[in-house]
Amino acid sequence: RAEASVVPTAQAAPPAPSVPPPAPATPALPSVPSTPLIYKDPDRPIPERVADLIRRMTLEEKAASLDSDPPTIERLGILGCSFRNEGMHGVYKAGRATTFPHSIALAATWSTALIQRVGSAIGDEARVKFAEAPTRRNYGVICWAPPVDLVRDPRWGRVQETYGEDPHLVSQSTRAFIRGLQGDDPKYLKVAATVKHFVVYGQETDRRATNLVVSARTLREYYLAPFQATLAKGGASSVMTAFTALNGTPCVMNPFLLKKILREEWGFEGPAVSDVNASVNLKEHYQCVGSLEEGVAQAVAAGIDVVAINKGTVFSNALQAVKQGLLPEAQLDRALTRSLTLRFRLGMFDPPEQTPWTKISPSALGSPEHVALAREASGASLVLLKNDRPAHRADPAPLLPLDRRRLDSIAVLGFYADRIELGTLHSAEPAQPIVSVLAGIRNHVGARVLVRSAPWFDADAMRRSARLKPDALAARQKAAVEEAVNAAARSDVAVVVLGLSRKNESEGKDRLTLDLPKDQQDFVEKIIAANPATVVVLLNGGCLAVNWIQKHVPAILEAWYPGEQGGNAIADALFGDINPAGRLPITFYAALDTLPLTECEINRGRTYLYLKTPPLWPFGHGLSYSRFDYAKLRVARETAEGGDALRVSLEVKNAGARDGEEVVQCYVRAPEAPWPTPIHQLRAFQRLAIPAGETRAVDLSVPLARLASWDEDANRWTLRPGRYEIQVGASSADLRLRASVDLE
């Protein structure tokens, strides 16, 4: 179903300069035009200001402004800027900034309110950085975030940057992030959100030269859904295209995507930006154009408005494309109309006092409030995967939460015990020192409980550095493991922190296996043998097939890449200061399937929508220290804003002894069809706090439009008549209540 070019993958381009290049010289032109400067008048409508500015620009200035780092144009009094900041879980690379949990962890909160607050904090800090250096890359207020890509394959190296595998969860989570990031001022954006990667991106292997083949139904119902939610309805300001080709045409020059879908069907008016060097790939990898100038021309003709090239050749490529007749100047003007409109909406051409976001205090950067929010978000993202009684104990109580009063000693061990991986695209310097699990536990127990640890011996690092001979290396590694095993055996409880890092999964690096690294697997088996009262904490982005651990370890906590406050939040959960309520935004598969990374048809057993074999842990799974009972399900059709909807009502009781939060999940099973249909699909959810012993009413709304499917024959959305089953529960596999409704 998918074809890949034989052209080798491109090498990483050198980093672009932090300061944009100077504007092309125009010595023969007057320094200030004589006609009224409409573009400088904040009281005039933005479309008039944009048109006036473009009318005054030379061809050279227009060509330079097509760049993702448009330069300063002194003649017109226009300051340069950058379209190339990142802000997924903190302001990227621009010095000190708060580092929040990564995107996959934010998705695991299943809390749109919390995600919006995180987005708002990142937006505040981006504005502070912008005030420091408005023309520098990574100090800009146009962020390439959030990603709305869907996880079709667990091996993908960038799962950590996503919000999961389900279109509805991804749509609702990223819309909340966008609301926070962009702010609520009716005129000025705080930060411009750029959703990416448009569309069907989901692999690093050969990503610059791969053609992905997708049916119209899968494209519409699955891959396009979160883009439509964030671009047509969700308020995102910009969109970035994917490197890959869709059904034979590279996304960066795909008029079906950039014109028909984006502009004609969805009515999106913001700029479309190419991923870095995507126009270069047209010549060097896809070999569908004859020159770099033609690559830029084809991209702009298809609907790209901002071109990102690391080598800084956008100006010369665009200028020559116009002069050679490859790119009409009118198309260049159209692209600039969209990109300049966004810059006007950010207040870049107005006096600072006109823009409310310039009033954000520099003290917001890494503020105590933001650090506390990072800890709260990390705690809310923690997923309690398993919590059983240790095999050697007669007490039927589960291992967690740990009771400080009954502990004399605790061993904190493993590769990541004294370090926290932040994942990709984090800030250069966290606002506060990164808190490891070891440090977090020490912060919690103080001096009363003995905390034992054993430094991890990184044999791979030693082997690469050739600092030890093989025999000495093996001896050192054996001694380090024996020290850890001894610490576990002499402690009441062992906490083993395992996981992955950017060495295993990242941009440009897919995984070959879902397993833990072998040295970590061997290590945890020895620790369990020494002390059955062991908790495993996992730090990772994509799922891990930890089958042995699931079978033999009594308690397992998924912590993702939890941000700078991760260690404190993990300790909060281990000791019961918070009640874990995170839920999996992806399926944890028990084994790796044999489908290639380029297989895009998810109906071949991908994701919880079509998976027929039992997973290790299902989508939506997550335990609690409380127990929640569901009752009194009612489903009624009602007229709601935007069209008819199903109102799903029920009651949820916290039947446990602790206050807690439950994530109520509503799935819908559609009538059978002549084509493969999902087993069921998430259509609504709500995370809510319920005190111990109390009951809460839950009301969910499922718009009927959300139940429509794509009719490939009629080329339109249609609601198939028949019986729809409403399923409500605590995960995609733990469905407590069911009701049916007939729709005509």
XYZ file of C-alpha atoms in Angstrom:
744
model
C 0.000 0.000 0.000
C 2.944 2.366 0.418
C 5.935 3.111 -1.742
C 9.232 4.655 -0.710
C 11.778 6.442 -2.859
C 15.193 4.856 -3.118
C 16.839 8.233 -2.634
C 18.838 8.165 0.645
C 17.543 10.107 3.609
C 18.856 13.657 3.877
C 21.534 14.488 6.415
C 20.642 16.967 9.124
C 21.132 20.521 7.919
C 23.378 22.870 9.922
C 21.536 25.118 12.354
C 20.214 28.361 10.952
C 21.667 31.623 12.281
C 19.918 32.977 15.332
C 19.629 36.448 13.800
C 17.890 36.838 10.419
C 20.008 38.096 7.511
C 19.809 41.781 6.626
C 17.236 42.929 4.134
C 18.369 43.213 0.537
C 19.807 46.630 -0.182
C 17.616 49.084 -2.088
C 19.761 52.260 -2.231
C 17.928 53.832 -5.153
C 14.607 53.952 -3.292
C 13.487 56.770 -0.996
C 13.770 55.950 2.707
C 10.127 56.825 3.410
C 7.293 56.733 0.869
C 5.455 60.009 0.475
C 1.900 58.641 0.625
C 0.125 58.048 3.986
C 1.481 55.034 5.864
C -1.706 53.063 6.224
C 0.199 49.950 7.326
C 1.478 51.835 10.391
C -1.961 52.991 11.526
C -3.235 50.647 14.298
C -6.767 51.949 13.848
C -7.083 50.792 10.243
C -8.388 47.282 9.451
C -5.647 44.708 9.122
C -6.509 43.773 5.498
C -6.021 47.427 4.464
C -2.730 47.650 6.328
C -1.423 44.443 4.774
C -2.378 45.509 1.257
C -0.727 48.901 1.770
C 2.507 47.345 3.016
C 2.740 44.845 0.164
C 2.094 47.637 -2.329
C 5.140 49.486 -0.989
C 7.510 46.486 -1.013
C 10.020 45.823 -3.772
C 10.258 42.419 -5.403
C 13.467 41.779 -3.469
C 11.790 42.647 -0.174
C 8.879 40.385 -0.983
C 11.180 37.480 -1.847
C 13.110 37.921 1.407
C 9.868 38.060 3.400
C 8.786 34.640 2.136
C 11.447 33.168 4.449
C 10.522 31.651 7.805
C 13.018 34.152 9.244
C 11.866 37.310 7.413
C 14.512 40.032 7.806
C 14.241 43.612 8.967
C 13.319 46.089 6.225
C 14.775 49.340 7.506
C 13.431 51.362 4.581
C 9.877 50.601 5.670
C 10.551 50.498 9.391
C 9.628 46.800 9.553
C 11.364 44.678 12.164
C 12.282 41.120 11.250
C 10.934 38.135 13.145
C 10.994 34.353 13.187
C 8.275 31.856 12.337
C 10.450 29.098 13.798
C 9.931 28.924 17.535
C 8.829 25.765 19.346
C 6.578 25.563 22.367
C 5.233 22.055 22.872
C 6.055 21.844 26.565
C 8.039 25.000 27.194
C 9.811 27.731 25.247
C 12.519 25.954 23.261
C 16.256 26.763 23.427
C 15.805 30.381 24.507
C 17.594 30.116 27.829
C 15.699 29.732 31.079
C 12.028 28.706 30.858
C 9.649 26.368 32.648
C 9.755 22.819 31.284
C 6.350 21.169 31.487
C 5.529 17.496 30.853
C 5.772 16.542 27.188
C 2.724 16.468 24.910
C 1.954 12.770 25.385
C 1.917 13.345 29.151
C -0.414 16.326 28.795
C -2.727 14.120 26.733
C -2.661 11.534 29.528
C -4.269 14.071 31.872
C -7.494 13.938 29.818
C -8.067 17.441 31.260
C -8.659 20.186 28.722
C -8.796 22.809 31.478
C -5.341 21.873 32.743
C -3.888 21.672 29.229
C -5.227 25.164 28.509
C -3.505 26.504 31.626
C -0.215 24.940 30.532
C -0.595 26.462 27.072
C -1.280 29.853 28.629
C 1.838 29.655 30.807
C 3.997 28.740 27.807
C 2.467 31.644 25.893
C 3.273 34.056 28.718
C 6.892 32.924 28.823
C 7.203 33.109 25.024
C 6.019 36.725 25.168
C 8.657 37.538 27.778
C 11.342 36.004 25.564
C 10.026 37.897 22.545
C 10.365 41.177 24.424
C 14.013 40.314 25.090
C 14.960 39.632 21.458
C 12.089 39.938 18.945
C 14.164 39.060 15.867
C 15.960 35.990 17.222
C 14.944 32.457 16.402
C 13.481 30.601 19.416
C 12.520 33.974 20.871
C 9.582 34.374 18.512
C 5.863 34.301 19.177
C 5.007 32.056 16.236
C 5.292 28.544 17.660
C 5.377 25.295 15.739
C 3.020 23.689 18.222
C 0.918 21.782 18.989
C 1.369 18.666 16.850
C -1.970 17.101 15.963
C -0.476 14.006 14.341
C -2.069 10.689 15.273
C -0.053 7.705 16.507
C -0.737 4.927 14.038
C 2.463 3.003 14.829
C 3.991 2.616 18.310
C 7.520 2.528 16.873
C 7.367 6.131 15.690
C 10.157 8.138 17.294
C 8.031 11.220 17.914
C 5.124 9.664 19.815
C 6.222 11.775 22.790
C 5.381 14.950 20.842
C 1.820 13.856 20.085
C -1.454 13.768 21.996
C -2.110 10.123 21.227
C -3.912 7.863 18.794
C -7.545 8.964 19.036
C -8.904 11.813 16.856
C -11.344 13.119 19.476
C -8.886 13.143 22.373
C -6.220 14.783 20.206
C -8.698 17.362 18.891
C -10.023 18.382 22.298
C -6.596 18.418 23.953
C -4.871 20.478 21.269
C -7.746 22.935 20.951
C -7.384 23.584 24.680
C -3.630 24.069 24.320
C -4.211 26.509 21.455
C -6.724 28.533 23.478
C -4.194 28.923 26.247
C -1.220 29.635 24.003
C -2.965 32.257 21.856
C -4.838 34.051 24.631
C -8.297 35.561 24.607
C -7.763 39.131 23.418
C -10.238 39.899 20.598
C -7.637 41.770 18.513
C -4.142 40.578 19.355
C -2.769 37.050 19.607
C -0.478 36.308 22.534
C 1.312 33.617 20.523
C 0.419 32.112 17.154
C -0.124 28.349 17.259
C 0.994 26.317 14.245
C -0.533 22.842 14.070
C 1.486 20.152 12.324
C 2.257 18.008 10.314
C -0.360 18.231 7.540
C -0.982 15.276 7.004
C -0.514 11.496 7.715
C 2.935 12.065 9.215
C 3.880 9.182 11.483
C 7.392 7.914 10.805
C 10.988 9.130 10.797
C 12.387 6.433 8.531
C 12.737 7.867 4.993
C 10.360 10.667 5.958
C 11.788 13.027 3.320
C 11.122 10.671 0.438
C 8.161 8.438 1.248
C 4.819 8.246 -0.514
C 1.985 7.241 1.815
C -1.127 5.732 0.258
C -4.353 6.363 2.169
C -7.988 5.769 1.271
C -10.325 8.749 1.215
C -12.334 7.330 4.118
C -9.333 6.781 6.388
C -7.946 10.182 5.469
C -11.190 11.999 6.268
C -12.355 10.059 9.309
C -8.989 9.616 10.981
C -6.004 11.683 9.868
C -7.734 14.924 8.891
C -10.092 15.007 11.883
C -7.810 16.801 14.383
C -6.625 19.229 11.707
C -10.210 20.106 10.871
C -11.006 20.523 14.571
C -8.085 22.895 15.147
C -8.035 24.779 11.837
C -11.669 25.001 10.761
C -13.085 25.361 14.273
C -10.332 25.481 16.864
C -8.674 28.802 16.151
C -5.117 27.745 15.265
C -3.309 30.533 13.415
C -1.074 28.544 11.091
C -0.411 25.053 9.745
C 2.759 23.189 8.767
C 2.876 20.539 6.069
C 4.466 17.112 6.434
C 7.633 15.942 4.680
C 5.932 12.890 3.246
C 3.908 12.574 0.068
C 0.207 11.751 0.137
C -1.115 9.490 -2.599
C 1.687 10.441 -4.971
C 2.050 14.177 -4.306
C 4.409 15.654 -1.672
C 2.363 17.441 0.975
C 4.353 20.660 0.560
C 3.109 20.998 -3.028
C -0.222 19.214 -2.702
C -3.098 21.412 -3.953
C -5.697 18.872 -2.820
C -4.596 19.455 0.766
C -3.574 23.101 0.632
C -6.325 24.448 -1.606
C -9.314 22.125 -1.742
C -9.332 20.900 1.857
C -7.671 23.720 3.761
C -9.027 26.762 1.930
C -12.151 25.750 0.025
C -13.721 23.242 2.421
C -12.519 24.521 5.789
C -12.197 28.211 4.975
C -8.856 28.522 6.755
C -7.241 31.912 6.149
C -3.948 31.662 8.041
C -0.536 30.950 6.534
C 0.717 27.484 5.619
C 4.414 26.905 6.331
C 6.668 24.229 4.901
C 8.607 21.975 7.213
C 12.316 22.738 7.153
C 13.857 21.989 3.735
C 10.646 20.397 2.440
C 10.860 22.441 -0.767
C 14.485 21.333 -1.150
C 13.345 17.715 -0.856
C 11.275 18.162 -4.011
C 14.515 18.300 -5.977
C 16.924 16.296 -3.861
C 14.666 13.415 -2.788
C 11.394 13.256 -4.690
C 13.167 14.513 -7.830
C 9.929 16.006 -9.115
C 11.375 19.467 -9.858
C 14.509 20.482 -11.696
C 15.816 23.216 -9.410
C 15.503 24.742 -5.950
C 13.800 27.737 -7.538
C 11.173 25.471 -9.062
C 10.726 23.764 -5.689
C 9.866 27.066 -4.007
C 7.615 28.037 -6.923
C 5.696 24.749 -6.853
C 5.216 24.971 -3.083
C 3.911 28.542 -3.219
C 1.699 27.762 -6.210
C 0.115 24.892 -4.268
C -0.612 27.105 -1.267
C 2.521 27.430 0.900
C 2.924 30.936 2.333
C 6.114 30.643 4.398
C 9.153 28.663 3.232
C 11.654 27.224 5.714
C 15.103 26.289 4.387
C 18.042 25.843 6.733
C 20.626 27.034 4.220
C 19.050 30.491 4.038
C 18.370 30.387 0.288
C 14.678 31.297 0.301
C 15.386 34.864 -0.848
C 17.502 33.874 -3.834
C 15.262 30.928 -4.755
C 12.084 33.005 -4.646
C 13.609 35.981 -6.452
C 14.957 33.842 -9.269
C 11.688 31.906 -9.474
C 9.840 35.159 -10.189
C 12.455 36.405 -12.646
C 12.470 33.068 -14.488
C 8.692 33.088 -14.813
C 8.250 30.084 -12.513
C 6.424 32.062 -9.815
C 3.976 34.853 -10.673
C 4.442 37.858 -8.398
C 0.713 37.737 -7.663
C 1.203 34.332 -5.997
C 4.034 35.773 -3.935
C 1.719 38.618 -2.887
C -0.951 36.118 -1.856
C 1.518 34.255 0.328
C 2.729 37.485 1.927
C -0.857 38.586 2.558
C -1.371 35.581 4.812
C 1.978 35.710 6.611
C 1.878 39.482 7.150
C -1.706 39.283 8.404
C -0.495 36.929 11.118
C 2.320 39.306 12.057
C -0.160 42.173 12.310
C -2.414 40.041 14.534
C 0.563 39.553 16.847
C 1.019 43.319 17.149
C 4.429 43.329 15.483
C 3.741 46.554 13.598
C 2.048 48.449 16.422
C 3.380 50.449 19.376
C 4.024 48.132 22.351
C 1.450 49.915 24.489
C -1.244 48.889 21.991
C -0.695 45.177 22.634
C -1.900 43.814 25.985
C 0.598 40.960 25.943
C 3.572 43.324 26.198
C 2.458 43.980 29.767
C 3.341 40.443 30.897
C 5.981 40.819 33.588
C 9.428 39.290 33.067
C 8.866 37.668 36.456
C 6.427 35.270 34.732
C 9.442 33.432 33.353
C 9.887 30.407 35.574
C 7.601 31.939 38.176
C 6.640 29.964 41.285
C 3.129 29.699 39.819
C 4.454 28.139 36.606
C 6.736 25.740 38.468
C 3.781 24.685 40.630
C 1.726 24.204 37.460
C 4.474 22.003 36.007
C 4.274 19.816 39.109
C 0.467 19.728 38.970
C 0.470 18.781 35.285
C 3.049 16.074 35.850
C 1.007 14.623 38.701
C -2.186 14.713 36.653
C -0.488 12.820 33.806
C 0.681 9.854 35.889
C -1.020 6.601 34.908
C -1.217 3.860 37.516
C -0.949 0.822 35.262
C -0.980 -1.838 37.970
C -1.336 -1.913 41.754
C -1.464 -5.343 43.384
C -0.400 -6.941 46.643
C 3.265 -8.035 46.714
C 3.427 -11.811 46.397
C 5.216 -12.366 49.724
C 2.802 -10.329 51.859
C -0.241 -11.684 53.673
C -1.789 -8.228 53.865
C -4.301 -8.016 50.962
C -3.715 -4.275 50.514
C -2.069 -3.173 47.261
C 1.512 -1.948 47.414
C 0.628 1.688 46.673
C 0.327 4.210 48.145
C 3.375 3.828 50.356
C 2.908 4.681 54.028
C 5.756 6.826 55.369
C 4.846 5.833 58.914
C 5.504 2.159 58.225
C 8.676 2.552 56.191
C 12.129 2.375 57.678
C 13.987 2.193 54.376
C 13.406 2.525 50.654
C 15.742 1.783 47.748
C 15.538 4.036 44.682
C 17.324 2.347 41.810
C 17.611 2.104 38.048
C 19.041 3.954 35.086
C 16.762 6.972 35.577
C 16.587 7.020 39.384
C 18.767 10.101 39.643
C 17.977 11.739 36.319
C 14.821 12.853 34.546
C 14.570 12.715 30.783
C 12.730 15.760 29.462
C 12.196 14.432 25.941
C 12.561 16.416 22.740
C 12.233 20.179 22.188
C 12.456 21.303 25.801
C 13.823 24.577 27.135
C 17.579 25.051 27.208
C 17.561 25.692 30.945
C 14.641 24.600 33.146
C 13.249 27.274 35.443
C 14.215 25.229 38.499
C 16.730 22.398 38.900
C 15.303 19.194 37.455
C 13.902 16.999 40.219
C 14.750 13.317 39.798
C 12.713 10.513 41.348
C 15.465 9.988 43.906
C 15.405 13.675 44.858
C 11.603 13.737 44.920
C 11.435 10.780 47.298
C 14.071 12.312 49.547
C 12.059 15.534 49.589
C 9.026 13.563 50.768
C 10.451 11.299 53.447
C 13.073 13.582 54.954
C 15.560 12.104 57.389
C 13.212 9.642 59.092
C 13.286 7.057 56.302
C 16.593 5.690 55.068
C 16.826 6.161 51.296
C 19.293 3.822 49.651
C 20.504 4.239 46.089
C 23.163 2.723 43.882
C 24.685 4.656 40.974
C 23.845 3.145 37.611
C 26.907 1.944 35.742
C 26.442 3.006 32.125
C 28.257 0.199 30.359
C 27.270 1.447 26.906
C 28.802 4.864 27.540
C 31.974 3.301 28.907
C 32.142 0.932 25.951
C 31.800 3.792 23.462
C 34.471 5.836 25.181
C 36.840 2.835 25.345
C 37.826 3.915 28.842
C 37.770 0.365 30.201
C 38.877 -2.943 28.757
C 36.118 -5.553 28.271
C 37.048 -7.577 31.366
C 37.189 -4.496 33.580
C 33.954 -3.238 32.063
C 32.131 -6.466 32.880
C 33.505 -6.480 36.420
C 32.430 -2.889 37.073
C 28.976 -3.534 35.680
C 28.540 -6.679 37.773
C 29.629 -4.860 40.923
C 27.185 -2.012 40.287
C 24.280 -4.414 39.816
C 25.234 -6.343 42.952
C 25.294 -3.089 44.935
C 21.790 -2.251 43.713
C 20.475 -5.749 44.443
C 21.924 -5.566 47.945
C 20.266 -2.177 48.512
C 16.910 -3.572 47.377
C 17.210 -6.662 49.570
C 17.914 -4.571 52.684
C 15.022 -2.142 52.094
C 11.318 -2.341 52.870
C 10.408 -1.247 49.341
C 12.319 -0.772 46.092
C 11.432 1.834 43.479
C 13.023 1.045 40.119
C 13.005 3.810 37.509
C 13.344 2.571 33.940
C 12.631 3.893 30.474
C 13.858 5.468 27.279
C 15.545 8.639 26.086
C 16.276 10.529 22.900
C 18.859 7.845 22.147
C 15.951 5.424 21.700
C 13.161 7.636 20.306
C 13.280 11.132 18.855
C 12.960 13.151 15.672
C 14.860 11.245 13.016
C 14.916 8.007 15.048
C 12.184 5.374 15.005
C 12.303 2.399 17.345
C 12.989 -1.115 16.127
C 11.429 -2.761 19.170
C 8.881 -2.006 21.873
C 11.032 -3.683 24.518
C 13.008 -2.063 27.295
C 16.758 -1.926 26.690
C 18.121 -5.347 27.647
C 20.357 -4.125 30.464
C 17.363 -2.505 32.152
C 15.244 -5.638 31.719
C 17.952 -7.833 33.227
C 18.355 -5.364 36.075
C 14.701 -5.265 37.108
C 14.491 -9.059 37.109
C 17.337 -9.185 39.634
C 15.728 -6.509 41.813
C 12.384 -8.341 41.920
C 14.161 -11.515 42.956
C 15.769 -9.590 45.814
C 12.646 -7.699 46.911
C 9.142 -8.563 45.646
C 7.833 -5.274 47.105
C 9.009 -3.322 44.077
C 7.429 -0.426 42.221
C 8.490 0.211 38.624
C 8.290 3.783 37.342
C 8.455 4.140 33.549
C 9.822 7.238 31.801
C 9.145 7.102 28.069
C 7.239 8.637 25.170
C 5.975 5.687 23.138
C 4.515 2.525 24.613
C 6.677 -0.206 26.098
C 5.892 -3.918 25.785
C 6.933 -4.689 29.364
C 5.201 -8.054 29.497
C 7.518 -9.622 32.088
C 7.218 -6.577 34.340
C 3.433 -6.583 33.997
C 3.357 -10.194 35.156
C 5.891 -10.080 38.001
C 5.949 -6.538 39.429
C 3.085 -5.618 41.808
C 2.940 -1.874 41.049
C 3.729 0.027 37.843
C 3.470 3.785 37.309
C 3.725 5.352 33.843
C 5.288 8.823 34.156
C 6.149 9.692 30.504
C 8.679 12.538 30.133
C 7.328 14.440 33.125
C 9.096 17.805 32.992
C 11.330 19.557 35.473
C 9.109 18.771 38.476
C 8.649 15.120 37.538
C 10.430 13.659 40.551
C 8.302 15.587 43.021
C 5.085 14.648 41.220
C 6.030 10.968 41.072
C 6.771 10.985 44.798
C 3.429 12.737 45.397
C 1.710 9.759 43.763
C 3.838 7.043 45.354
C 3.103 8.349 48.856
C -0.560 9.138 48.249
C -0.344 12.929 48.395
C -2.172 12.809 45.076
C -4.467 10.081 43.779
C -3.329 9.025 40.273
C -5.946 9.728 37.616
C -4.032 9.820 34.331
C -5.303 7.623 31.511
C -3.461 6.159 28.536
C -3.820 8.247 25.347
C -2.298 5.386 23.359
C -2.589 1.606 23.327
C 0.204 -0.282 25.057
C 0.710 -3.217 22.701
C 1.851 -6.584 24.022
C 3.960 -7.267 20.932
C 5.200 -5.608 17.783
C 3.128 -6.329 14.706
C 4.641 -7.025 11.317
C 3.079 -4.144 9.420
C 5.560 -1.668 7.914
C 5.809 1.880 9.267
C 4.392 3.104 5.973
C 1.113 1.197 6.423
C -1.446 3.949 6.976
C -4.696 1.993 6.873
C -5.367 1.638 10.578
C -8.215 -0.816 9.920
C -5.523 -3.484 9.595
C -5.274 -3.897 13.347
C -3.857 -0.500 14.326
C -4.969 1.468 17.418
C -7.766 0.520 19.799
C -10.246 1.240 17.000
C -9.321 -1.944 15.134
C -7.057 -3.979 17.423
C -8.383 -7.540 17.725
C -5.651 -9.031 19.936
C -5.478 -8.236 23.671
C -3.157 -5.306 24.409
C -0.864 -5.137 27.399
C -2.930 -2.152 28.578
C -5.813 -0.678 26.583
C -6.393 2.869 25.425
C -7.942 4.904 28.244
C -6.618 2.604 30.981
C -5.579 3.952 34.351
C -6.142 2.865 37.943
C -6.834 4.869 41.090
C -6.457 4.533 44.838
C -10.259 4.852 44.894
C -13.050 2.779 43.335
C -15.711 4.380 41.154
C -19.164 2.949 40.489
C -21.269 3.877 37.440
C -25.087 3.920 37.393
C -28.266 5.336 35.830
C -27.215 5.755 32.215
C -29.682 7.769 30.129
C -29.398 8.746 26.468
C -31.653 11.332 24.849
C -31.611 13.216 21.585
C -31.574 16.988 21.944
C -31.112 20.097 19.871
C -27.832 21.760 20.731
C -25.787 24.628 19.390
C -24.474 23.591 16.010
C -27.017 20.815 15.448
C -28.655 17.812 17.057
C -26.766 15.808 19.652
C -27.077 12.858 21.986
C -27.135 13.813 25.634
C -25.489 11.067 27.678
C -26.227 11.294 31.411
C -25.123 9.062 34.276
C -24.035 9.038 37.896
C -20.573 8.173 39.186
C -19.895 7.397 42.842
C -16.531 7.376 44.579
C -16.947 4.182 46.570
C -13.421 4.322 47.965
C -11.963 5.819 51.113
C -9.904 8.493 49.339
C -10.884 11.571 47.396
C -10.097 10.999 43.755
C -10.673 11.871 40.127
C -12.336 9.716 37.506
C -12.165 10.045 33.732
C -15.585 9.116 32.356
C -15.230 7.894 28.770
C -18.059 7.585 26.259
C -17.568 5.331 23.243
C -19.983 4.745 20.378
C -20.285 1.633 18.262
C -21.770 2.450 14.865
C -23.954 0.136 12.761
C -22.237 -2.406 10.563
C -21.210 -1.215 7.097
C -19.915 -2.841 3.885
C -16.448 -1.515 4.789
C -14.351 -2.032 7.954
C -15.698 0.023 10.845
C -14.134 0.688 14.264
C -14.909 -1.656 17.138
C -16.027 1.513 18.886
C -14.736 5.078 19.069
C -14.291 7.706 21.779
C -16.876 10.458 21.294
C -16.881 12.303 24.641
C -15.050 12.311 27.972
C -14.852 14.216 31.226
C -12.354 14.223 34.079
C -13.977 15.140 37.374
C -13.061 15.186 41.054
C -15.305 13.214 43.416
C -14.783 13.222 47.203
C -14.805 9.861 48.953
C -18.302 8.483 49.399
C -19.975 11.089 47.198
C -21.826 10.821 43.878
C -21.639 13.198 40.940
C -23.950 13.620 37.965
C -22.178 13.540 34.614
C -23.592 15.022 31.416
C -21.838 14.435 28.108
C -22.845 15.694 24.678
C -22.195 13.784 21.459
C -23.087 15.871 18.379
C -24.647 13.717 15.679
C -22.221 15.252 13.187
C -19.451 13.549 15.158
C -21.004 10.168 14.279
C -20.998 10.754 10.518
C -18.829 8.652 8.229
C -17.292 9.472 4.862
C -19.229 8.186 1.864
C -16.578 7.539 -0.785
C -19.158 7.131 -3.545
C -20.977 10.391 -2.835
C -17.787 12.144 -1.663
C -19.480 13.606 1.403
C -20.213 13.044 5.079
C -23.302 11.014 5.909
C -24.935 9.743 9.086
C -25.674 6.093 8.432
C -29.123 5.064 9.688
C -29.325 2.267 12.198
C -28.689 1.351 15.811
C -25.821 3.048 17.638
C -24.581 1.594 20.915
C -23.513 4.082 23.578
C -20.845 2.627 25.877
C -19.649 4.396 29.024
C -16.818 3.303 31.266
C -13.336 3.772 32.663
C -11.377 2.724 29.555
C -11.903 1.362 26.057
C -11.874 -2.127 27.614
C -13.651 -1.359 30.893
C -17.154 -0.431 29.787
C -19.622 -0.297 32.666
C -22.906 0.864 31.066
C -24.510 0.473 27.651
C -27.556 1.874 25.876
C -28.749 1.855 22.280
C -30.323 4.560 20.171
C -31.806 4.303 16.680
C -30.879 7.102 14.293
C -32.528 7.680 10.953
